[in-house]
Short mmCIF file of C-alpha atoms in Angstrom, two decimals:
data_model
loop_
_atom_site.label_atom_id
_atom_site.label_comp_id
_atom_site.label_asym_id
_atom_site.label_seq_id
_atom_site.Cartn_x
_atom_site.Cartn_y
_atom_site.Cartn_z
CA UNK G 299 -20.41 14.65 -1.20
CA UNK G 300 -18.39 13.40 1.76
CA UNK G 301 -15.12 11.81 0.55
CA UNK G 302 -15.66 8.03 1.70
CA UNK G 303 -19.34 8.09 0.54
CA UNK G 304 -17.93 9.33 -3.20
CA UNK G 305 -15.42 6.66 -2.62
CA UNK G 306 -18.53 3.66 -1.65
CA UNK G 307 -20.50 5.60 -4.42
CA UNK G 308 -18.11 4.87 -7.29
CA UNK G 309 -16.22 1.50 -6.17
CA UNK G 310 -18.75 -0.91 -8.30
CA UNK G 311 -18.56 1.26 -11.12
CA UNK G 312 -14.32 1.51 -10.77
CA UNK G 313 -14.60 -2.62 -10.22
CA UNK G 314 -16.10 -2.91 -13.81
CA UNK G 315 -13.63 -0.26 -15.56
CA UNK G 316 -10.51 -1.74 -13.83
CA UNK G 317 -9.53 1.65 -12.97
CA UNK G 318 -10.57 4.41 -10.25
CA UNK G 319 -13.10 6.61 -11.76
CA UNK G 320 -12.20 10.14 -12.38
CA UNK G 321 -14.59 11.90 -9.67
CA UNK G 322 -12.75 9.62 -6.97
CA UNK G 323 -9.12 10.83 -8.40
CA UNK G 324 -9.93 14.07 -8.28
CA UNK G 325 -11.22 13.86 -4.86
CA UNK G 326 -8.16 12.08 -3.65
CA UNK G 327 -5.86 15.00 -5.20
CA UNK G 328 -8.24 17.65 -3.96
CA UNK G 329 -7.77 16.72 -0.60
CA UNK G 330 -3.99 15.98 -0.87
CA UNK G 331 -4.20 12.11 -0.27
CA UNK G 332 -1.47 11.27 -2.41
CA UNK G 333 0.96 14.05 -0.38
CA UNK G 334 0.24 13.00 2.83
CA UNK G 335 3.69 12.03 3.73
CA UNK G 336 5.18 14.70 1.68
CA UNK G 337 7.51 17.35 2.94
CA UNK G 338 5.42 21.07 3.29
CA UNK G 339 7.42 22.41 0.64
CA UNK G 340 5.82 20.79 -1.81
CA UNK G 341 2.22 20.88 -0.57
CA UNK G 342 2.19 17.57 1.73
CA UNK G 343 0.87 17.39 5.09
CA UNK G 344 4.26 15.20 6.37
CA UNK G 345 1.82 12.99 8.40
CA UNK G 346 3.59 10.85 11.09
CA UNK G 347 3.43 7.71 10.14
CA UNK G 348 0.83 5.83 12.50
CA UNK G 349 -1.49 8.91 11.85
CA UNK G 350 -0.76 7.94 8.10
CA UNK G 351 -1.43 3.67 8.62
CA UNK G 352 -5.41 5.28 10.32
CA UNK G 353 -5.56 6.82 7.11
CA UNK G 354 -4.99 4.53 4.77
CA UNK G 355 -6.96 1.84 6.81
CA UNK G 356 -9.95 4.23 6.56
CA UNK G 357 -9.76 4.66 2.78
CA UNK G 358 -9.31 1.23 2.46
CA UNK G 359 -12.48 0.57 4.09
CA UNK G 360 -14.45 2.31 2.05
CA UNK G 361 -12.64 0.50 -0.99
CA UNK G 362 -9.95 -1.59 -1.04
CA UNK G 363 -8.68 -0.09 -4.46
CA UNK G 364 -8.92 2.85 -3.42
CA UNK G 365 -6.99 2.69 -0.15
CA UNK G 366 -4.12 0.74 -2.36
CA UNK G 367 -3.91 3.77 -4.59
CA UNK G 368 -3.66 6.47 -1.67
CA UNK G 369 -1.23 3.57 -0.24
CA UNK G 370 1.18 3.56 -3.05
CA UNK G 371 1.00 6.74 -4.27
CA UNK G 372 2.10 8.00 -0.65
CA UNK G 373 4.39 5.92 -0.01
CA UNK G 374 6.18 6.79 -3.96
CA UNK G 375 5.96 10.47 -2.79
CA UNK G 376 8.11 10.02 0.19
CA UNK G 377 11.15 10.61 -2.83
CA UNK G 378 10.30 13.80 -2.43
CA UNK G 379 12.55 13.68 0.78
CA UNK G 380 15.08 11.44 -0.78
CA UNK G 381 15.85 13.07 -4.53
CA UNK G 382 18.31 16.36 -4.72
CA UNK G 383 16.21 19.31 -4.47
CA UNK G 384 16.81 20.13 -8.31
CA UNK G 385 15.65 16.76 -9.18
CA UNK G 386 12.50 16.86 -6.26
CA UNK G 387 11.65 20.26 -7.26
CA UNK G 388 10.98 18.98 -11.32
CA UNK G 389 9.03 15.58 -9.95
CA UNK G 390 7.02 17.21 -7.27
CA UNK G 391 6.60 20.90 -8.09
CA UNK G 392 3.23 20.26 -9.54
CA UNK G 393 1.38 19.69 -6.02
CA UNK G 394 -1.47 18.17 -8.15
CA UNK G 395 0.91 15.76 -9.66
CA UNK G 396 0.66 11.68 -8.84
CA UNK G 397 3.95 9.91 -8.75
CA UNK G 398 4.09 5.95 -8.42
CA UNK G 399 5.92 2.61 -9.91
CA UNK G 400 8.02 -0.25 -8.63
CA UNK G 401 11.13 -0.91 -6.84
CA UNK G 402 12.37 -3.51 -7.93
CA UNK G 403 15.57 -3.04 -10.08
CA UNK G 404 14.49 -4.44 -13.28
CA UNK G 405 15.58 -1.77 -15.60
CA UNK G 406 18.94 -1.67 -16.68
CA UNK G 407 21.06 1.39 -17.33
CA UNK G 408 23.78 2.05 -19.51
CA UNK G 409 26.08 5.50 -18.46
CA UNK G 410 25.18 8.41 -21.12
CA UNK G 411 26.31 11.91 -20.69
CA UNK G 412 24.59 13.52 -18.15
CA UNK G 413 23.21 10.38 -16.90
CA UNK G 414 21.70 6.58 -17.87
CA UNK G 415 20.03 5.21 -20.67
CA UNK G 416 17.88 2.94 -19.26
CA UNK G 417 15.07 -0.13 -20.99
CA UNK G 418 13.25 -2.32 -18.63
CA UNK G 419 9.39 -3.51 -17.75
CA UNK G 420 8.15 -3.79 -14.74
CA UNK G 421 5.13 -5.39 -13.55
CA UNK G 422 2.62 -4.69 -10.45
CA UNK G 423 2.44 -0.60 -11.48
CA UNK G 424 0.19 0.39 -9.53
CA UNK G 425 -1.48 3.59 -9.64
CA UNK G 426 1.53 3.86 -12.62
CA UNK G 427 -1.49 4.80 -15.24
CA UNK G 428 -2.98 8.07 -13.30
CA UNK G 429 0.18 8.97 -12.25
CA UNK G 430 2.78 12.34 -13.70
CA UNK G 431 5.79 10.24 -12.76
CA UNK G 432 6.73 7.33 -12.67
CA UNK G 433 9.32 5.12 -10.20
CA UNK G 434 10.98 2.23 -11.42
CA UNK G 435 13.66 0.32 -10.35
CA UNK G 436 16.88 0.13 -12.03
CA UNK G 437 20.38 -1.31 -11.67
CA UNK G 438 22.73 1.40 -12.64
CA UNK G 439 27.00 0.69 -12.96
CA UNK G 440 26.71 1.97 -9.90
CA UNK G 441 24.27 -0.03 -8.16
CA UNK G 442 20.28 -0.25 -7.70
CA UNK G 443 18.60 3.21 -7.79
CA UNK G 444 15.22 3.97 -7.42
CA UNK G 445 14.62 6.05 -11.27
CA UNK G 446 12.00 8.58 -11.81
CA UNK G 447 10.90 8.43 -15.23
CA UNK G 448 8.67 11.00 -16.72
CA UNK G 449 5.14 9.44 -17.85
CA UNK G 450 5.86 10.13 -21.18
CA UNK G 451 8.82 7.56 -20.83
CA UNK G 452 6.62 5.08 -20.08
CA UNK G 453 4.54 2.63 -21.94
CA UNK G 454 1.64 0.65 -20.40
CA UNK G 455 0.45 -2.71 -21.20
CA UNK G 456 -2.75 -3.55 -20.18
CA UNK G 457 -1.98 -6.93 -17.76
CA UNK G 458 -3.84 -6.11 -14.95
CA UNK G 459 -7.04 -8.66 -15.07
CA UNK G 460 -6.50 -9.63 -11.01
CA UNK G 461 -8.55 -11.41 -8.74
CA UNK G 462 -9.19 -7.96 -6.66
CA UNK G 463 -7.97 -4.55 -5.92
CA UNK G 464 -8.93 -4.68 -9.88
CA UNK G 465 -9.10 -0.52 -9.85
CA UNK G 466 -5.56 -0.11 -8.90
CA UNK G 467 -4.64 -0.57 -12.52
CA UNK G 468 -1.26 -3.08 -11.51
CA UNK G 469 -0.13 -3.11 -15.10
CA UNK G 470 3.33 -3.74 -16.84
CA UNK G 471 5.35 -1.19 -17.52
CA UNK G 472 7.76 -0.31 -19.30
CA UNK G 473 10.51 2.17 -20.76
CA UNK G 474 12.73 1.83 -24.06
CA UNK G 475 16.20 3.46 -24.27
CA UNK G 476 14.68 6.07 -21.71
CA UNK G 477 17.48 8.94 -20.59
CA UNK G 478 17.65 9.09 -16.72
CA UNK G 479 19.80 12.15 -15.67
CA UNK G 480 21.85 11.34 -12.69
CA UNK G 481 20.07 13.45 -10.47
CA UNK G 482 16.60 11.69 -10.52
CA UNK G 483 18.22 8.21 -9.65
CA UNK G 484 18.91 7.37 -6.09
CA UNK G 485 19.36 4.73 -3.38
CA UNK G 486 17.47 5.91 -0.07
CA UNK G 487 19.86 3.67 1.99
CA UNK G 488 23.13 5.22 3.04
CA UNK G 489 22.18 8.72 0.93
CA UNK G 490 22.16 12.21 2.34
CA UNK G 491 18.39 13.02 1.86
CA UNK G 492 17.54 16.50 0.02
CA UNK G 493 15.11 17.48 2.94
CA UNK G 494 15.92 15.72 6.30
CA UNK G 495 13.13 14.16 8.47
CA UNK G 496 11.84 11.42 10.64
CA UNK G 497 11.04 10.01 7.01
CA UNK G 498 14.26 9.36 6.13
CA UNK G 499 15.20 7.78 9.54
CA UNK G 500 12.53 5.40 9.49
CA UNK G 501 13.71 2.04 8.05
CA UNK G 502 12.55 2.98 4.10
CA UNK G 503 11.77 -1.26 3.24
CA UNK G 504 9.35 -0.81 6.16
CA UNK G 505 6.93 2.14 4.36
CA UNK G 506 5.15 -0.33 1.89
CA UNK G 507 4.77 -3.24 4.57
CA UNK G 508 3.19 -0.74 6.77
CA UNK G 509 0.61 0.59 3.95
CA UNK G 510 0.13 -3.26 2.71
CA UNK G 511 -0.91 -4.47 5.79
CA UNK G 512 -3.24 -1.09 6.66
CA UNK G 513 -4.97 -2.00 3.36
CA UNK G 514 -5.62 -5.04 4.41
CA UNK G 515 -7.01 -4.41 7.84
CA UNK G 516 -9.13 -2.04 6.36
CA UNK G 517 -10.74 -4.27 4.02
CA UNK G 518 -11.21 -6.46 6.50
CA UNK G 519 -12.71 -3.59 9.08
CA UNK G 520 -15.48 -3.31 6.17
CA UNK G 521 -16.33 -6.69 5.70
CA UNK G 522 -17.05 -6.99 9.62
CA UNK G 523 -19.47 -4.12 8.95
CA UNK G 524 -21.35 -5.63 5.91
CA UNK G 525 -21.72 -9.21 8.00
CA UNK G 526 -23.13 -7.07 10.98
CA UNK G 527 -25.65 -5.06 8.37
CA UNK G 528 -26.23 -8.45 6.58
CA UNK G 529 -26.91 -9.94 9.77
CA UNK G 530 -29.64 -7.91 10.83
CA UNK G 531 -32.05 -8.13 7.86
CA UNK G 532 -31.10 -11.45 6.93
CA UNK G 533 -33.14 -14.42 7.67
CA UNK G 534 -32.07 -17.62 5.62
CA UNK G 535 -33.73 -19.79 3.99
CA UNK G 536 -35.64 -22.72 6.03
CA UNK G 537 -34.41 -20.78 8.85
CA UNK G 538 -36.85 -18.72 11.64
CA UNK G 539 -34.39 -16.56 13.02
CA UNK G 540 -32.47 -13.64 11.70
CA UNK G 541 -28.32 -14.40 11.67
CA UNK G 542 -28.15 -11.65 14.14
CA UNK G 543 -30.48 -13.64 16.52
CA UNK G 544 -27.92 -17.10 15.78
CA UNK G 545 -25.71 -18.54 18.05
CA UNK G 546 -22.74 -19.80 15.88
CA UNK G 547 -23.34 -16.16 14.08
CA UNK G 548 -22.74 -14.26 17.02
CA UNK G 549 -19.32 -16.27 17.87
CA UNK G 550 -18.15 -15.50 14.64
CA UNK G 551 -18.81 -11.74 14.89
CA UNK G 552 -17.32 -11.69 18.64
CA UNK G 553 -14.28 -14.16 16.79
CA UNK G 554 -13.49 -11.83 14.05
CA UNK G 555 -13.53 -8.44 16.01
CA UNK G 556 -11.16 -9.31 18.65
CA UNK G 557 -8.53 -10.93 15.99
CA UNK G 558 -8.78 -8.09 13.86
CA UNK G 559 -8.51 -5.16 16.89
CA UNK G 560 -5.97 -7.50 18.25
CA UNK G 561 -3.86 -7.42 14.78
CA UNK G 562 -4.86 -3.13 14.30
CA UNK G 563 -3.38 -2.88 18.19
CA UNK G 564 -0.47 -4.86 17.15
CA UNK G 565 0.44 -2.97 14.03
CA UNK G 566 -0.26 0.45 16.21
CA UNK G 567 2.27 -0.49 19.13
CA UNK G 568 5.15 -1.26 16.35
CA UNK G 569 4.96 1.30 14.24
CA UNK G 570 4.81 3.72 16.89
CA UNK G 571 7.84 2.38 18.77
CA UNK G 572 9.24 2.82 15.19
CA UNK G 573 8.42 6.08 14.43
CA UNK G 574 9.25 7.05 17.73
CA UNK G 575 13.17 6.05 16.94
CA UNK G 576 13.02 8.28 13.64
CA UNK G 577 11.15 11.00 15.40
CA UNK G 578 14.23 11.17 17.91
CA UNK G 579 16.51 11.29 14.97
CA UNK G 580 17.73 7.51 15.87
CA UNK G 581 17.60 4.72 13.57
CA UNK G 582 15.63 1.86 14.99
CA UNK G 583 17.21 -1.28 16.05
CA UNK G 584 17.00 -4.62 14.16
CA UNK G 585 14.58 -6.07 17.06
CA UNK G 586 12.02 -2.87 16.65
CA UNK G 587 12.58 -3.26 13.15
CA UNK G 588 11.71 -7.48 12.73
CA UNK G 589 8.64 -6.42 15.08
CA UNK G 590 7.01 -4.07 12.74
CA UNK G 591 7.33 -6.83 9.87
CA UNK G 592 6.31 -9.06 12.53
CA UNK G 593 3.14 -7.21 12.63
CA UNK G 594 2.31 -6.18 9.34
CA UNK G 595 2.23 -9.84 8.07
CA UNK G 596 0.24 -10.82 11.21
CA UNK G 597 -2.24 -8.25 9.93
CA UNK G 598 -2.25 -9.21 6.44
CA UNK G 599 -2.54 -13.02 7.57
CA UNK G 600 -5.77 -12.22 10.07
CA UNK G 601 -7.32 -9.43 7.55
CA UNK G 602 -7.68 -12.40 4.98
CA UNK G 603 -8.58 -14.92 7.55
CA UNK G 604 -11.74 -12.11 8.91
CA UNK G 605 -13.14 -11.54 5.40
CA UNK G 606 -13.12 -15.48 4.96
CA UNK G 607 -15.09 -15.76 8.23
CA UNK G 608 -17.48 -12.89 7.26
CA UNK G 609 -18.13 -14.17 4.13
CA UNK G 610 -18.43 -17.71 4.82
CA UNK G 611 -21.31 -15.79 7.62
CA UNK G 612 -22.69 -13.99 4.99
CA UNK G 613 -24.28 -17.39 3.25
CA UNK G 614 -25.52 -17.49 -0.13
CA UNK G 615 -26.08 -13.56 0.04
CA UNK G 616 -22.24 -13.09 -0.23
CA UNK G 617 -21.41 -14.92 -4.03
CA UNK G 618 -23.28 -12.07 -5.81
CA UNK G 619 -21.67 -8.97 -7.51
CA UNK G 620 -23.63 -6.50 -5.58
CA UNK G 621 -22.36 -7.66 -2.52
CA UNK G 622 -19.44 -5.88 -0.96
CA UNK G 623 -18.49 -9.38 1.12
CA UNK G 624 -17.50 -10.74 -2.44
CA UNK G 625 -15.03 -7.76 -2.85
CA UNK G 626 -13.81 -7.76 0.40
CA UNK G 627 -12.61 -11.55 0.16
CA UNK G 628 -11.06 -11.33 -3.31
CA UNK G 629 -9.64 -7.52 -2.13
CA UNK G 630 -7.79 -8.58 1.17
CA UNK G 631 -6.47 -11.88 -0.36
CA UNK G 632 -4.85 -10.22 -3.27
CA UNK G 633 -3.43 -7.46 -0.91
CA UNK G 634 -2.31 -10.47 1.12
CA UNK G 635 -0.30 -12.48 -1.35
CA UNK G 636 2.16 -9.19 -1.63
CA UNK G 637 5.82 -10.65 -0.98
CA UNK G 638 6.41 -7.59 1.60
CA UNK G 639 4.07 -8.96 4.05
CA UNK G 640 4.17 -12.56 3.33
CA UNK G 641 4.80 -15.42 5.63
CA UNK G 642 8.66 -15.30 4.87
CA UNK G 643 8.87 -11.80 7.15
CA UNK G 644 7.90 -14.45 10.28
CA UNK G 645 11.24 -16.34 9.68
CA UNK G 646 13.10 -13.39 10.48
CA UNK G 647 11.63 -12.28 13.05
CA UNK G 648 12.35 -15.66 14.78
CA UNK G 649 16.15 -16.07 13.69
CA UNK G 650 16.44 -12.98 15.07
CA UNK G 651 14.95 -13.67 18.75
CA UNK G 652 17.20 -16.84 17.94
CA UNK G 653 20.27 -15.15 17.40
CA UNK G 654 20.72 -17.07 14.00
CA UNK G 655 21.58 -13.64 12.24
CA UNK G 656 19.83 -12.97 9.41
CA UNK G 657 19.51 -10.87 6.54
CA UNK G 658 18.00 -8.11 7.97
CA UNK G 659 18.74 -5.45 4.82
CA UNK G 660 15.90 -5.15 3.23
CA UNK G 661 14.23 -4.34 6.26
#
């Protein structure tokens, strides 16, 4: 079977488990999803990064859980650039191997011989409970790192009963007097990376915003198809015209396409002027920079706003479980309400243009 039909196939069945069944993960792995952006020595494709955002957006169509998964997962394998070669060569050696967790430094770390000691709990682990290995943030004496933690580190606790992207399995995580060696801790910023690439020039805060915001214009890309196949077999009730054949309908079709191509062109034009800097070994300026956050929350903000409209289209046909317009809505606003692409990023951008200087580090 075709990889996106498997993916359609299995989504209501991975809604009701709260996890991504295991034909889909297989799937995924078999086809090297989750090493897309992965350096070739360890069996990835290293996929340029707008090639990547087409991906994920397609994935995401089929199912929004789905495409999160691929999303994070990628993104968490782009260590494999970052991490010593010792240290990338124990985490990524198994080419069938997942690797995913959270950045945030919440763990704390205590110097040991050799390394850290580290206990901390995370939340919003996604993909954390399919994956080998297992990223999570932690403040070290000398600084933030970004720890790799092996998944028998790592205890799970099952928190993840979400609005949508319910397969992704977001739970808590955490790890309990875990030792880190040195070698599997690092800060991406500033650090000589174990493989160079136009990965590590691109700005690093920049990779999740990207695959956030293709999520979410995926999702919406499928709801506009299930309100145009909804719209041609449905007639309403104490109506005598199909939707497709209504006026207002046909607006809101003509409404949603153009706002959501319009946002997909967008987040195209920046990345690309981004990825152009890192592909010419240049890091990219704080302007290019503030316009690619510019325009991944843009696309977040219109991906919700189009799966609103096409369910709200979609009439009484849209409340019911069976209906993908249901998903889509509760999907693209949970993707949505991630901090990375909230409406915060548009502040920036603007005290930027206004030469108000602002805190442009985490981007």
């Amino acid at each position: 079977m075709d990889l996106h039909a498997l993916i359609r196939a299995e989504a209501p069945a991975a809604e009701q488990q709260r996890a991504l069944t295991a034909p889909v993960l297989t799937a995924l792995v078999d086809s090297g999803v989750h090493r897309m952006i992965a350096p070739k020595r360890y069996g990835g494709a290293e996929t340029g990064l707008p090639e990547w955002s087409r991906e994920v957006q397609e994935l995401s169509r089929s199912d929004a859980s789905t495409g999160w998964t691929a999303m994070t997962t990628t993104t968490s394998s782009s260590l494999a650039w970052y991490l010593p070669t010792d240290a990338a060569d124990e985490v990524f050696g198994d080419p069938r191997a997942l690797i995913a967790g959270t950045a945030a430094p919440l763990g704390k770390a205590v110097a040991a011989d050799g390394g850290y000691r580290v206990t901390g709990r995370w939340g919003w682990g996604s993909a954390v409970a399919y994956s080998s290995w297992v990223i999570g943030g932690t403040f070290t004496p000398e600084g933030p790192r970004l720890a790799v933690y092996p998944r028998a580190d790592v205890t799970i606790h099952d928190t993840w009963h979400s609005a949508g992207l319910r397969a992704t399995s977001s739970h808590e995580f955490s790890v309990a007097e875990a030792f880190l060696p040195a070698r599997r801790a690092i800060w991406p910023i500033g650090s000589t990376p174990g493989i160079e690439g136009p990965v590590t020039i691109f700005p690093y805060f920049s990779f999740l915003a990207v695959g956030v915001a293709s999520v979410c214009l995926g999702v919406a890309r499928r709801a506009i198809d299930e309100i145009e196949a909804l719209a041609g077999e449905k007639t309403p009730q104490y109506a005598t015209t199909r939707l497709a054949e209504q006026t207002g309908v046909q607006i809101e079709i003509a409404l949603m396409e153009a706002r959501l191509s319009a946002a997909t062109a967008f987040l195209h034009e920046a990345l690309s002027a981004a990825w152009d800097h890192a592909v010419h070994a240049e890091q990219a300026p704080d302007a290019v920079k503030a316009r690619l956050r510019l325009a991944c929350s843009f696309a977040a903000g219109e991906a919700t706003e189009v799966a609103q409209k096409a369910f709200a289209a979609g009439g009484g046909s849209s409340v019911f479980e069976s209906s993908a317009l249901q998903r889509c809505l509760r999907d693209a606003h949970v993707a949505a309400q991630h901090t990375v692409v909230s409406r915060r990023m548009l502040e920036t951008y603007s005290m930027l243009k206004l030469g108000l200087s602002p805190d442009m580090t985490r981007f």
